[in-house]
Coordinates of C-alpha atoms and ligand atoms in Angstrom, one line a residue:
Chain A
M1 CA 18.8 -3.8 -11.7
N2 CA 21.1 -5.8 -13.9
A3 CA 23.2 -4.5 -16.7
S4 CA 20.5 -4.9 -19.3
T5 CA 19.6 -1.6 -20.8
L6 CA 16.2 0.1 -20.4
T7 CA 14.8 1.0 -23.7
A8 CA 12.9 4.1 -23.3
P9 CA 10.5 4.9 -26.1
D10 CA 11.3 7.7 -28.4
A11 CA 7.7 8.6 -29.0
P12 CA 6.0 10.7 -26.3
Q13 CA 4.2 8.7 -23.6
T14 CA 1.4 11.2 -23.3
A15 CA -1.8 10.9 -25.3
P16 CA -3.3 14.2 -26.3
E17 CA -5.8 15.3 -23.7
A18 CA -8.8 15.0 -26.0
L19 CA -7.9 11.5 -27.0
R20 CA -7.6 10.1 -23.5
P21 CA -10.8 8.6 -22.4
A22 CA -12.2 9.6 -19.1
R23 CA -12.0 6.3 -17.4
R24 CA -12.9 6.3 -13.7
P25 CA -14.0 2.8 -12.8
G26 CA -17.2 2.4 -10.9
T27 CA -17.5 0.5 -7.6
A28 CA -18.8 -2.5 -9.5
T29 CA -15.5 -2.6 -11.5
V30 CA -13.5 -2.4 -8.2
L31 CA -15.7 -5.2 -6.8
R32 CA -14.9 -7.4 -9.8
W33 CA -11.2 -6.5 -9.3
E34 CA -11.3 -7.5 -5.7
I35 CA -13.0 -10.8 -6.5
T36 CA -10.4 -11.6 -9.2
K37 CA -7.7 -11.0 -6.6
L38 CA -9.5 -13.2 -4.1
A39 CA -10.0 -16.0 -6.7
A40 CA -6.3 -15.9 -7.4
Q41 CA -5.6 -16.7 -3.7
A42 CA -5.1 -20.4 -2.9
R43 CA -6.5 -19.8 0.6
S44 CA -9.9 -18.9 -0.7
R45 CA -10.2 -21.9 -3.0
Y46 CA -9.0 -24.3 -0.4
T47 CA -11.4 -22.9 2.2
L48 CA -14.4 -23.4 -0.2
L49 CA -13.1 -26.9 -1.0
G50 CA -12.9 -27.6 2.8
C51 CA -16.5 -26.4 3.1
V52 CA -17.5 -29.2 0.6
L53 CA -15.3 -32.0 1.9
G54 CA -15.3 -31.2 5.6
P55 CA -19.0 -31.9 6.3
I56 CA -18.9 -35.1 4.2
A57 CA -16.0 -36.4 6.3
I58 CA -17.6 -35.4 9.6
V59 CA -21.0 -37.0 8.7
L60 CA -19.2 -40.2 7.7
I61 CA -17.2 -40.3 10.9
F62 CA -20.1 -39.5 13.3
N63 CA -22.4 -41.9 11.4
G64 CA -19.8 -44.7 11.7
Q65 CA -19.5 -44.3 15.5
Q66 CA -21.5 -46.5 17.9
T67 CA -22.1 -43.8 20.5
T68 CA -23.7 -40.4 20.0
P69 CA -22.4 -37.0 21.3
S70 CA -25.2 -36.5 23.8
D71 CA -23.8 -33.3 25.3
T72 CA -24.6 -31.2 22.2
I73 CA -28.1 -30.3 21.0
Y74 CA -29.5 -33.0 18.6
G75 CA -26.4 -35.1 19.3
R76 CA -28.6 -38.0 20.5
Q77 CA -30.7 -38.1 17.3
I78 CA -27.9 -38.1 14.7
H79 CA -28.3 -41.8 14.0
T80 CA -32.0 -41.8 13.8
S81 CA -32.7 -38.9 11.5
G82 CA -30.7 -37.3 8.6
Y83 CA -32.1 -34.0 9.8
A84 CA -30.6 -34.2 13.2
M85 CA -27.0 -34.3 11.9
P86 CA -27.1 -30.8 10.2
L87 CA -28.6 -29.3 13.4
F88 CA -26.0 -30.9 15.5
L89 CA -23.3 -29.7 13.3
L90 CA -24.8 -26.2 13.2
A91 CA -24.6 -26.1 17.0
F92 CA -21.1 -27.5 16.9
A93 CA -19.8 -25.1 14.2
S94 CA -21.2 -22.1 16.2
Q95 CA -18.6 -22.6 18.9
W96 CA -15.5 -21.7 16.9
I97 CA -15.7 -22.9 13.3
F98 CA -18.1 -20.2 12.2
P99 CA -15.9 -17.3 13.6
V100 CA -12.9 -18.9 11.9
L101 CA -14.7 -19.1 8.5
A102 CA -16.0 -15.6 8.9
S103 CA -12.6 -14.1 9.6
L104 CA -10.5 -16.2 7.2
V105 CA -10.9 -13.8 4.3
A106 CA -12.3 -10.7 6.1
G107 CA -9.5 -10.5 8.6
D108 CA -6.9 -10.6 5.8
I109 CA -8.5 -8.6 3.0
F110 CA -7.4 -5.1 4.3
A111 CA -4.4 -6.1 6.3
N112 CA -2.7 -7.9 3.5
E113 CA -2.4 -4.6 1.6
D114 CA -0.4 -3.4 4.7
Q115 CA 1.6 -6.6 4.7
H116 CA 2.6 -6.2 1.1
G117 CA 2.8 -2.4 1.3
T118 CA 0.4 -2.2 -1.6
W119 CA -2.0 0.5 -0.3
K120 CA 0.1 3.1 -2.0
T121 CA 0.1 1.1 -5.2
I122 CA -3.7 0.8 -5.4
L123 CA -4.6 4.2 -4.0
T124 CA -2.5 6.0 -6.6
R125 CA -4.6 4.7 -9.5
S126 CA -8.1 5.9 -10.3
V127 CA -10.3 4.7 -7.5
S128 CA -11.1 6.2 -4.2
R129 CA -10.5 4.8 -0.7
S130 CA -14.3 4.5 -0.3
Q131 CA -14.6 2.4 -3.5
I132 CA -11.8 0.1 -2.3
F133 CA -13.4 -0.1 1.1
W134 CA -16.8 -1.1 -0.1
A135 CA -15.4 -3.5 -2.7
K136 CA -13.4 -5.3 -0.1
T137 CA -16.3 -5.3 2.4
V138 CA -18.8 -6.7 -0.1
T139 CA -16.2 -9.3 -1.3
A140 CA -15.6 -10.5 2.3
I141 CA -19.3 -10.7 3.1
M142 CA -20.1 -12.5 -0.1
F143 CA -17.3 -15.0 0.7
T144 CA -18.8 -15.6 4.2
I145 CA -22.2 -16.2 2.7
A146 CA -20.7 -18.5 0.0
E147 CA -18.9 -20.5 2.7
I148 CA -22.1 -20.9 4.8
V149 CA -24.3 -21.8 1.8
V150 CA -21.8 -24.4 0.6
L151 CA -21.3 -25.8 4.1
A152 CA -25.0 -26.0 4.8
A153 CA -25.8 -27.5 1.4
T154 CA -23.1 -30.3 1.7
T155 CA -24.0 -31.0 5.3
I156 CA -27.7 -31.4 4.6
V157 CA -27.4 -33.3 1.4
A158 CA -24.7 -35.6 2.8
S159 CA -26.8 -36.3 5.9
M160 CA -29.9 -37.0 3.9
L161 CA -28.0 -39.4 1.6
L162 CA -25.9 -41.1 4.2
I163 CA -28.4 -41.3 7.1
G164 CA -31.8 -40.9 5.6
T165 CA -34.8 -38.6 5.5
Q166 CA -36.6 -40.0 8.7
P167 CA -38.9 -37.6 10.6
L168 CA -37.3 -35.6 13.3
S169 CA -38.4 -34.8 16.9
G170 CA -38.7 -31.2 17.7
L171 CA -37.2 -29.6 20.8
S172 CA -40.6 -30.0 22.6
G173 CA -40.7 -33.6 21.6
Q174 CA -43.2 -33.0 18.8
P175 CA -42.8 -35.1 15.7
L176 CA -41.8 -33.2 12.5
A177 CA -42.5 -34.8 9.2
S178 CA -39.7 -35.2 6.7
A179 CA -40.5 -32.2 4.4
H180 CA -41.3 -29.9 7.3
A181 CA -38.1 -31.0 9.1
L182 CA -36.1 -30.1 6.0
Q183 CA -37.6 -26.6 5.8
L184 CA -36.7 -26.1 9.5
V185 CA -33.2 -27.3 9.0
I186 CA -32.6 -24.9 6.1
A187 CA -34.2 -22.1 8.1
S188 CA -32.0 -22.8 11.1
W189 CA -28.9 -22.7 9.0
A190 CA -30.1 -19.4 7.5
T191 CA -30.3 -17.8 10.9
A192 CA -26.6 -18.1 11.3
L193 CA -26.0 -15.7 8.4
P194 CA -26.8 -12.4 10.1
P195 CA -24.5 -13.0 13.1
L196 CA -21.8 -14.3 10.8
I197 CA -22.0 -11.2 8.7
G198 CA -21.5 -9.4 12.0
F199 CA -18.4 -11.5 12.7
T200 CA -17.2 -10.8 9.1
T201 CA -17.4 -7.0 9.7
L202 CA -15.7 -7.5 13.1
A203 CA -12.9 -9.2 11.3
I204 CA -12.9 -6.4 8.7
L205 CA -12.6 -3.8 11.5
L206 CA -9.7 -5.7 13.2
S207 CA -8.1 -6.1 9.8
V208 CA -8.2 -2.4 9.2
V209 CA -7.2 -1.3 12.7
T210 CA -4.4 -3.9 13.4
R211 CA -3.0 -3.8 9.8
N212 CA -1.9 -7.3 10.5
P213 CA -3.4 -10.3 8.7
S214 CA -2.7 -12.7 11.6
A215 CA -4.4 -10.5 14.1
G216 CA -7.2 -9.8 11.7
V217 CA -8.0 -13.5 11.4
A218 CA -7.2 -14.7 15.0
A219 CA -8.7 -11.8 17.0
P220 CA -12.3 -12.4 15.9
V221 CA -12.0 -16.1 16.7
V222 CA -10.7 -15.3 20.2
L223 CA -13.4 -12.7 20.7
G224 CA -15.9 -15.3 19.6
L225 CA -14.7 -17.8 22.1
V226 CA -14.7 -15.1 24.9
M227 CA -18.2 -14.2 24.0
G228 CA -19.3 -17.8 24.0
L229 CA -17.8 -18.2 27.4
L230 CA -19.4 -15.1 28.8
G231 CA -22.7 -16.4 27.5
T232 CA -22.4 -19.5 29.6
I233 CA -21.4 -17.8 32.8
G234 CA -24.3 -16.8 35.0
G235 CA -24.8 -13.1 36.1
F236 CA -24.2 -11.7 32.6
D237 CA -27.8 -12.0 31.4
L238 CA -28.1 -8.4 30.0
T239 CA -24.6 -8.6 28.4
R240 CA -25.4 -12.0 27.0
R241 CA -28.3 -10.6 24.9
F242 CA -26.0 -8.2 23.1
L243 CA -23.2 -10.7 22.3
L244 CA -22.6 -11.6 18.7
T245 CA -22.6 -15.3 19.6
T246 CA -26.1 -15.3 21.2
P247 CA -28.0 -15.0 17.9
L248 CA -26.2 -18.2 16.8
D249 CA -28.5 -20.1 19.2
S250 CA -31.7 -18.3 18.1
W251 CA -32.7 -21.1 15.8
H252 CA -33.7 -23.3 18.8
G253 CA -37.0 -21.3 18.8
L254 CA -37.9 -22.6 15.4
L255 CA -37.9 -26.2 16.6
T256 CA -40.2 -25.8 19.7
E257 CA -43.9 -26.1 19.9
P258 CA -45.2 -23.4 19.7
P259 CA -42.2 -21.8 18.0
F260 CA -40.8 -18.6 19.6
Y261 CA -39.3 -15.9 17.4
G262 CA -38.3 -13.4 20.0
P263 CA -34.6 -14.3 20.2
L264 CA -34.5 -14.5 16.4
T265 CA -35.7 -11.0 15.8
F266 CA -33.7 -9.6 18.7
G267 CA -30.6 -11.4 17.4
L268 CA -31.2 -9.9 13.9
G269 CA -31.1 -6.4 15.6
V270 CA -28.0 -7.3 17.5
S271 CA -26.2 -8.6 14.4
A272 CA -27.2 -5.5 12.4
A273 CA -26.0 -3.3 15.2
W274 CA -22.6 -5.0 15.3
T275 CA -22.4 -4.9 11.5
V276 CA -23.1 -1.1 11.3
V277 CA -20.8 -0.2 14.2
C278 CA -17.9 -2.3 13.0
L279 CA -18.2 -1.1 9.4
G280 CA -18.6 2.5 10.5
F281 CA -15.4 2.4 12.6
A282 CA -13.6 0.5 9.9
F283 CA -14.7 3.0 7.1
F284 CA -13.7 6.1 9.0
S285 CA -10.5 4.5 10.2
L286 CA -9.4 3.8 6.6
R287 CA -10.7 7.1 5.2
R288 CA -8.8 9.2 7.8
R289 CA -5.6 7.2 7.9
D290 CA -2.3 8.4 6.6
I291 CA -0.8 5.8 4.3
T292 CA 2.9 6.0 5.4
G293 CA 4.0 2.4 5.1
G294 CA 5.1 0.4 2.1
Chain B
M1 CA 3.0 25.2 -21.7
S2 CA -0.5 25.8 -20.3
E3 CA -1.5 28.4 -17.8
V4 CA -2.4 25.9 -15.1
L5 CA 0.5 24.7 -13.0
A6 CA 1.1 21.0 -12.9
V7 CA 1.7 21.2 -9.2
D8 CA 1.0 24.2 -7.0
A9 CA 1.6 23.6 -3.3
A10 CA 1.5 26.4 -0.8
D11 CA 2.6 26.4 2.8
L12 CA 2.2 22.7 3.3
T13 CA 2.8 21.5 6.9
K14 CA 2.9 18.0 8.4
I15 CA 3.9 17.3 12.0
Y16 CA 4.4 13.8 13.4
G17 CA 4.6 14.0 17.2
N18 CA 7.5 16.3 17.7
V19 CA 9.0 15.9 14.2
T20 CA 8.2 18.5 11.7
A21 CA 8.2 16.5 8.5
L22 CA 7.1 19.6 6.5
G23 CA 7.3 23.0 8.0
G24 CA 5.3 25.1 5.4
I25 CA 6.8 24.3 2.0
S26 CA 5.7 25.8 -1.3
V27 CA 6.5 24.1 -4.6
Q28 CA 5.4 25.1 -8.1
V29 CA 5.9 23.0 -11.1
A30 CA 4.9 24.2 -14.6
E31 CA 3.5 21.8 -17.1
G32 CA 6.3 20.3 -19.3
E33 CA 8.9 21.0 -16.7
V34 CA 11.4 18.5 -15.3
Y35 CA 11.5 19.4 -11.7
G36 CA 13.7 18.1 -8.9
I37 CA 13.0 17.9 -5.2
L38 CA 16.3 17.5 -3.6
G39 CA 17.2 16.9 0.0
P40 CA 19.1 14.6 2.4
N41 CA 17.4 11.8 4.3
G42 CA 14.6 13.1 6.4
A43 CA 14.2 16.3 4.5
G44 CA 10.5 15.7 3.8
K45 CA 10.6 14.7 0.1
T46 CA 8.6 11.6 0.5
T47 CA 6.1 13.3 2.8
F48 CA 5.5 15.9 0.2
L49 CA 5.0 13.4 -2.6
R50 CA 2.7 11.3 -0.4
M51 CA 0.6 14.4 0.0
L52 CA 0.5 15.0 -3.7
F53 CA -0.9 11.4 -4.1
G54 CA -3.4 11.9 -1.3
L55 CA -1.9 9.2 0.8
I56 CA -1.5 11.6 3.7
R57 CA -3.3 14.8 4.5
P58 CA -1.5 18.0 5.2
D59 CA -2.0 19.6 8.6
S60 CA -2.3 22.9 6.8
G61 CA -1.6 24.5 3.4
T62 CA -3.1 23.9 0.0
L63 CA -2.2 21.6 -2.9
Q64 CA -3.4 21.7 -6.4
V65 CA -2.5 19.3 -9.2
F66 CA -3.4 20.6 -12.7
G67 CA -5.7 23.0 -10.8
R68 CA -7.5 20.3 -8.9
S69 CA -7.5 19.8 -5.2
W70 CA -8.2 16.7 -3.0
E71 CA -10.9 18.6 -1.2
S72 CA -13.0 19.3 -4.3
H73 CA -12.0 16.6 -6.8
G74 CA -11.2 13.6 -4.6
I75 CA -9.4 10.9 -6.6
G76 CA -10.0 13.0 -9.8
V77 CA -6.8 14.9 -8.7
L78 CA -4.8 11.9 -10.0
E79 CA -6.2 12.0 -13.5
G80 CA -3.1 12.2 -15.7
V81 CA -0.8 11.7 -12.7
A82 CA 1.3 8.5 -12.1
G83 CA 4.4 7.5 -10.3
F84 CA 5.6 5.8 -7.2
I85 CA 6.6 6.6 -3.7
E86 CA 9.7 5.0 -2.2
S87 CA 10.2 1.5 -3.7
P88 CA 7.1 0.4 -5.6
K89 CA 5.2 -2.5 -4.1
F90 CA 3.2 -5.3 -5.8
Y91 CA 1.4 -8.5 -5.0
P92 CA 4.3 -11.0 -4.6
G93 CA 2.2 -14.1 -5.3
L94 CA 1.2 -12.8 -8.8
T95 CA 3.2 -12.5 -11.9
G96 CA 4.5 -9.2 -13.1
R97 CA 2.1 -9.2 -15.9
K98 CA -0.9 -10.1 -13.7
N99 CA 0.0 -7.3 -11.4
L100 CA 0.0 -4.8 -14.3
E101 CA -3.4 -6.2 -15.5
L102 CA -4.9 -5.8 -12.0
L103 CA -3.6 -2.3 -11.6
A104 CA -4.9 -1.4 -15.1
G105 CA -8.2 -2.6 -13.9
L106 CA -8.2 0.1 -11.3
D107 CA -7.8 2.6 -14.1
G108 CA -10.7 1.3 -16.1
G109 CA -8.8 -1.4 -18.0
T110 CA -6.2 -1.5 -20.8
T111 CA -5.3 -3.7 -23.8
P112 CA -2.9 -6.6 -23.8
T113 CA -0.9 -4.7 -26.4
R114 CA -0.4 -1.7 -24.1
I115 CA 0.8 -4.0 -21.4
D116 CA 3.3 -5.6 -23.9
E117 CA 4.5 -2.1 -24.7
V118 CA 5.2 -0.9 -21.2
L119 CA 6.8 -4.2 -20.3
D120 CA 9.0 -3.8 -23.3
T121 CA 9.8 -0.2 -22.4
V122 CA 11.3 -1.3 -19.0
D123 CA 12.8 -4.4 -20.5
L124 CA 10.7 -6.9 -18.5
T125 CA 9.1 -8.8 -21.4
E126 CA 11.0 -12.0 -20.6
R127 CA 10.3 -12.0 -16.9
Q128 CA 6.6 -11.0 -17.1
R129 CA 5.3 -14.5 -16.3
R130 CA 7.4 -14.8 -13.2
K131 CA 6.0 -14.1 -9.7
V132 CA 6.9 -10.6 -8.5
G133 CA 8.0 -12.3 -5.2
G134 CA 11.0 -13.6 -7.0
Y135 CA 11.9 -10.3 -8.7
S136 CA 15.1 -8.5 -7.8
F137 CA 14.9 -5.0 -6.4
G138 CA 15.8 -3.4 -9.7
M139 CA 13.1 -5.5 -11.6
R140 CA 10.5 -4.3 -9.1
Q141 CA 11.6 -0.7 -9.6
R142 CA 11.2 -1.1 -13.4
L143 CA 7.8 -2.8 -12.9
G144 CA 6.9 0.3 -10.9
V145 CA 7.8 2.5 -13.9
A146 CA 5.8 0.2 -16.2
A147 CA 2.8 0.4 -13.9
S148 CA 3.1 4.2 -14.0
L149 CA 3.4 4.4 -17.8
L150 CA 0.2 2.3 -18.1
R151 CA -1.7 5.4 -16.9
D152 CA -0.4 7.5 -19.8
P153 CA 0.5 10.3 -17.4
R154 CA 1.0 14.0 -18.1
L155 CA 2.8 14.2 -14.8
L156 CA 5.2 11.5 -13.7
V157 CA 6.2 11.6 -10.0
L158 CA 9.2 9.5 -9.1
D159 CA 10.5 9.3 -5.5
E160 CA 14.2 8.5 -5.6
P161 CA 13.8 6.0 -8.5
A162 CA 17.5 5.1 -8.5
N163 CA 17.6 4.4 -4.8
G164 CA 18.9 1.0 -3.9
L165 CA 20.0 0.1 -7.4
D166 CA 23.4 -1.1 -8.4
P167 CA 25.6 1.1 -10.5
A168 CA 24.4 -0.3 -13.8
G169 CA 20.8 -0.1 -12.6
I170 CA 21.3 3.5 -11.6
R171 CA 22.7 4.3 -15.0
D172 CA 19.8 2.6 -16.8
M173 CA 17.2 4.2 -14.6
R174 CA 18.7 7.6 -15.1
A175 CA 18.8 7.1 -18.8
L176 CA 15.1 6.0 -18.8
V177 CA 14.1 9.1 -16.7
K178 CA 16.0 11.3 -19.1
R179 CA 14.3 9.9 -22.1
L180 CA 10.9 10.1 -20.5
A181 CA 11.6 13.7 -19.6
A182 CA 12.7 14.5 -23.1
S183 CA 9.4 13.1 -24.4
G184 CA 7.6 16.2 -23.1
L185 CA 6.2 14.7 -19.9
T186 CA 6.1 16.8 -16.8
V187 CA 8.4 15.0 -14.4
L188 CA 8.7 15.6 -10.6
L189 CA 11.7 13.7 -9.4
S190 CA 12.9 13.5 -5.8
S191 CA 16.5 12.7 -5.0
H192 CA 19.2 13.1 -2.4
D193 CA 21.8 13.3 -5.1
M194 CA 22.6 16.5 -6.9
G195 CA 24.4 14.6 -9.6
E196 CA 21.2 12.7 -10.4
V197 CA 19.1 15.9 -11.0
E198 CA 21.6 18.5 -12.3
H199 CA 21.6 17.2 -15.8
I200 CA 17.9 16.3 -16.0
C201 CA 16.0 19.0 -14.2
D202 CA 15.3 22.5 -15.2
D203 CA 14.3 23.7 -11.7
V204 CA 14.8 22.4 -8.2
T205 CA 13.6 22.8 -4.7
I206 CA 16.2 22.0 -2.2
M207 CA 14.8 20.9 1.2
R208 CA 16.3 20.4 4.6
T209 CA 14.4 19.1 7.6
G210 CA 11.0 20.1 6.3
S211 CA 11.8 23.5 4.9
V212 CA 12.8 24.8 1.5
V213 CA 16.4 26.2 1.5
Y214 CA 16.6 26.9 -2.3
H215 CA 14.0 27.2 -4.9
G216 CA 14.9 28.1 -8.5
S217 CA 16.6 27.1 -11.7
I218 CA 19.6 24.8 -11.9
A219 CA 21.3 27.5 -14.0
A220 CA 20.9 30.1 -11.3
L221 CA 22.1 27.7 -8.7
R222 CA 25.2 26.9 -10.7
E223 CA 26.1 30.7 -10.7
Q224 CA 26.1 30.7 -7.0
A225 CA 28.1 27.5 -6.6
P226 CA 31.5 27.8 -5.1
A227 CA 34.7 27.0 -7.1
Q228 CA 35.5 23.4 -7.7
A229 CA 37.2 21.7 -4.8
H230 CA 40.3 19.5 -5.2
R231 CA 41.7 16.9 -2.8
I232 CA 45.4 17.2 -2.4
A233 CA 47.6 14.7 -0.5
T234 CA 51.3 15.3 0.0
T235 CA 54.2 14.1 2.1
D236 CA 53.9 17.2 4.3
D237 CA 50.3 18.4 4.5
D238 CA 51.1 21.1 7.2
A239 CA 53.5 22.8 4.9
A240 CA 51.2 22.4 1.9
E241 CA 48.4 24.0 3.9
K242 CA 50.6 26.9 4.7
L243 CA 51.4 27.4 1.0
A244 CA 47.7 27.3 0.2
R245 CA 46.9 29.9 2.8
A246 CA 49.8 32.0 1.5
R247 CA 48.0 32.0 -1.8
D248 CA 44.8 32.9 -0.1
L249 CA 43.0 29.8 -1.1
D250 CA 40.0 28.3 0.8
V251 CA 41.5 25.2 2.4
T252 CA 40.2 22.7 4.9
R253 CA 42.0 19.7 6.4
T254 CA 40.4 16.3 5.7
E255 CA 41.4 12.8 6.8
E256 CA 43.2 12.1 3.6
G257 CA 44.9 15.5 3.3
L258 CA 43.6 18.9 2.1
A259 CA 40.5 20.1 0.4
V260 CA 41.3 23.2 -1.6
R261 CA 38.8 25.4 -3.4
G262 CA 39.8 27.6 -6.2
T263 CA 40.0 28.1 -10.0
Q264 CA 42.0 25.6 -12.0
D265 CA 44.8 28.3 -12.5
R266 CA 45.2 28.8 -8.8
I267 CA 45.3 25.1 -8.0
D268 CA 47.9 24.6 -10.8
S269 CA 50.1 27.3 -9.2
L270 CA 49.6 25.8 -5.8
V271 CA 50.7 22.4 -7.0
A272 CA 53.8 24.0 -8.6
D273 CA 54.6 25.7 -5.2
I274 CA 54.2 22.4 -3.3
V275 CA 56.5 20.5 -5.6
G276 CA 58.9 23.5 -5.8
A277 CA 59.2 23.4 -2.0
G278 CA 60.5 19.8 -2.1
I279 CA 57.2 18.3 -1.0
A280 CA 56.0 15.2 -3.0
M281 CA 52.5 15.0 -4.3
R282 CA 50.7 11.8 -3.4
G283 CA 47.4 12.6 -4.9
L284 CA 45.4 15.2 -6.7
S285 CA 41.7 14.6 -7.4
L286 CA 38.5 16.4 -8.0
D287 CA 36.2 16.6 -5.0
E288 CA 32.4 17.0 -5.2
T289 CA 31.2 19.1 -8.1
P290 CA 30.5 22.8 -7.3
L291 CA 26.7 22.1 -7.3
E292 CA 27.2 19.2 -5.0
A293 CA 29.3 21.3 -2.7
L294 CA 26.6 24.0 -2.7
F295 CA 24.0 21.3 -2.0
F296 CA 25.9 20.2 1.1
M297 CA 26.3 23.8 2.2
L298 CA 22.6 24.3 2.0
T299 CA 21.5 21.1 3.6
E300 CA 24.1 20.7 6.3
P301 CA 25.5 24.1 7.0
A302 CA 26.9 23.2 10.4
T303 CA 29.6 20.9 9.0
H304 CA 30.4 23.1 6.1
T305 CA 30.9 26.5 7.9
A306 CA 34.5 26.7 6.6
A307 CA 33.4 26.1 3.1
L308 CA 30.5 28.6 3.4
D309 CA 33.0 31.4 4.0
G310 CA 33.2 33.4 0.8
A311 CA 30.2 31.6 -0.8
T312 CA 26.9 33.3 -1.1
P313 CA 24.2 31.4 0.7
A314 CA 21.9 30.5 -2.2
T315 CA 18.7 31.2 -0.6
S316 CA 17.9 34.3 -2.6
G317 CA 15.4 32.4 -4.7
A318 CA 14.0 30.5 -1.7
H319 CA 10.3 30.8 -1.0
Q320 CA 10.7 31.4 2.7
Ligands
ATP401 N1 4.7 8.1 9.6 C1 5.6 8.9 10.2 N2 5.7 8.9 11.6 C2 6.6 9.7 12.2 N3 7.6 10.4 11.5 C3 7.6 10.4 10.2 C4 6.6 9.6 9.5 N4 6.8 9.8 8.2 C5 7.9 10.6 8.1 N5 8.3 11.0 9.3 C6 9.5 11.9 9.6 O1 9.3 13.0 8.8 C7 10.6 13.4 8.3 C8 10.6 13.5 6.8 O2 10.5 12.2 6.3 P1 10.5 11.8 4.8 O3 10.3 10.4 4.6 O4 9.5 12.7 4.1 O5 11.9 12.3 4.3 P2 12.7 12.0 2.9 O6 13.2 13.4 2.5 O7 11.8 11.3 2.0 O8 13.9 11.1 3.4 P3 14.6 9.9 2.7 O9 15.7 10.5 1.8 O10 15.2 9.2 3.8 O11 13.6 9.1 1.9 C9 11.6 12.4 8.9 O12 12.2 13.0 10.0 C10 10.8 11.3 9.2 O13 11.3 10.6 10.3
MG402 MG1 12.0 9.5 1.0

């Protein structure tokens, strides 16, 4: 402290008991609080901006190339239909971009309180640990959903505007008329949401447990890559079904003739199970923990 | 003063591995009181205050704040309670004012005028628009007081608020605590410095390695304190020591000379003896205050065994 004098008030600081309003904020207030904090972070604003600009740039680049990336699903068709590009990018993003997006905020949202030593600051106000937990969790999930919606919308609109609205060939070779193709593309992107909510809660768990923002963000991405790798190795068929990366491919069933929904519904169950387990462990870990740092 | 105690802790224990941070301490603070928790590093002061705020759970024992417990009232325990543990922490990327606004949000909101008021109280009005990351240690400490005052507390809990401040900062922080205490607030103040609490607090609990070694009023403690010690340096400390012993004074050798305990009259006579014996005085100064001396005796008895001779161990008022 410098030499300036503290000027303590002469009047008592305490309000009479009867005058003091009972003001215990509800979880909705804590949620608004958490969102305000997130909005104040440059990282979140730049990420959303990236979700708008990134797909436009990628569509422009791939559209300008002579060759097509034929080793990825729908890669061959990206020049012939504006609906192939969003599907190709969906498959491409599933490899590591999605896990990164899911953990960017979620992996940090709990651990940054450890990093700044602010758990003790916020937990000595008028809200419980549970309220803080749910506010942070809902904020992280909403952010993931926002990222995916923005990413999907820009990708689809940019592809339709830059490449066109030509009919698409289904995965069984069946022709899909423009309007139907658009519906299927939107539905395909929507199937990424449940596993990505799963990834978000995995990042939340790692953020709570490691108490380290870098670990919270990086570990889910590494785990995603490992799961992706396990999925491609033979002999892990049973394991493969329960990996969080597997539901990211379940949209393929929407584009065959006849469509098959089995992997989609099973993937929904797998995503839900990961979500519940991760959130359960994260919740009890935070509830039980001694806040000794800071 | 109301019937309900502001703080009523009984037999609190907390063990970390093989460290007993709290070995069954009991502390009672009446409403309106200014109460000190005193102890050297590692005594368990912070552990106790963290428990009060619900940041850590006791292994055993009970704790009530204004008659409410964590088990039955949850976060409701902290209604009317504010303060900070160790050095207060904020979001470094946000301004001081924004931090206060956010924290007020966790209390159900406040008015901009109230934020102006508390910023003014801690003299941060001019720096309120700067990011906390650029604040000095002392500014953060003051922002911590501001954040606490925003809650309009009945009980203010401060964990070594002057720790880490420069001398001017310590003086200002002490003055602030004093004036807050005088305003009728119940204050629970932890410190490792007897000098910090002896003029502010009515009652103290003195702790050492997780246990209470004294519990009672400062006035009662003062009665049990040993006589004031003086540091004496001479050209012949051996001879001076002999003269002190001949007068039956409590004397110990220190690096700089002698530490002699006795009433002012007896010290005066000793000085006359020394000078009369042809020994030159090189220094005569007051050592720790009697209360400080007692505090050291209580909290580190091993190194003060000599000083303890003749002094009453002041554990008569202790809880256990
Ligand atoms: N999280 C922890 N893990 C292990 N040991 C701990 C932990 N927290 C506190 N301790 C130990 O408990 C004892 C009491 O610590 P505490 O911080 O309560 O002391 P203190 O009186 O506040 O000391 P100081 O004056 O240094 O702040 C110390 O021995 C400390 O090492
Ligand atoms: Mg401490």
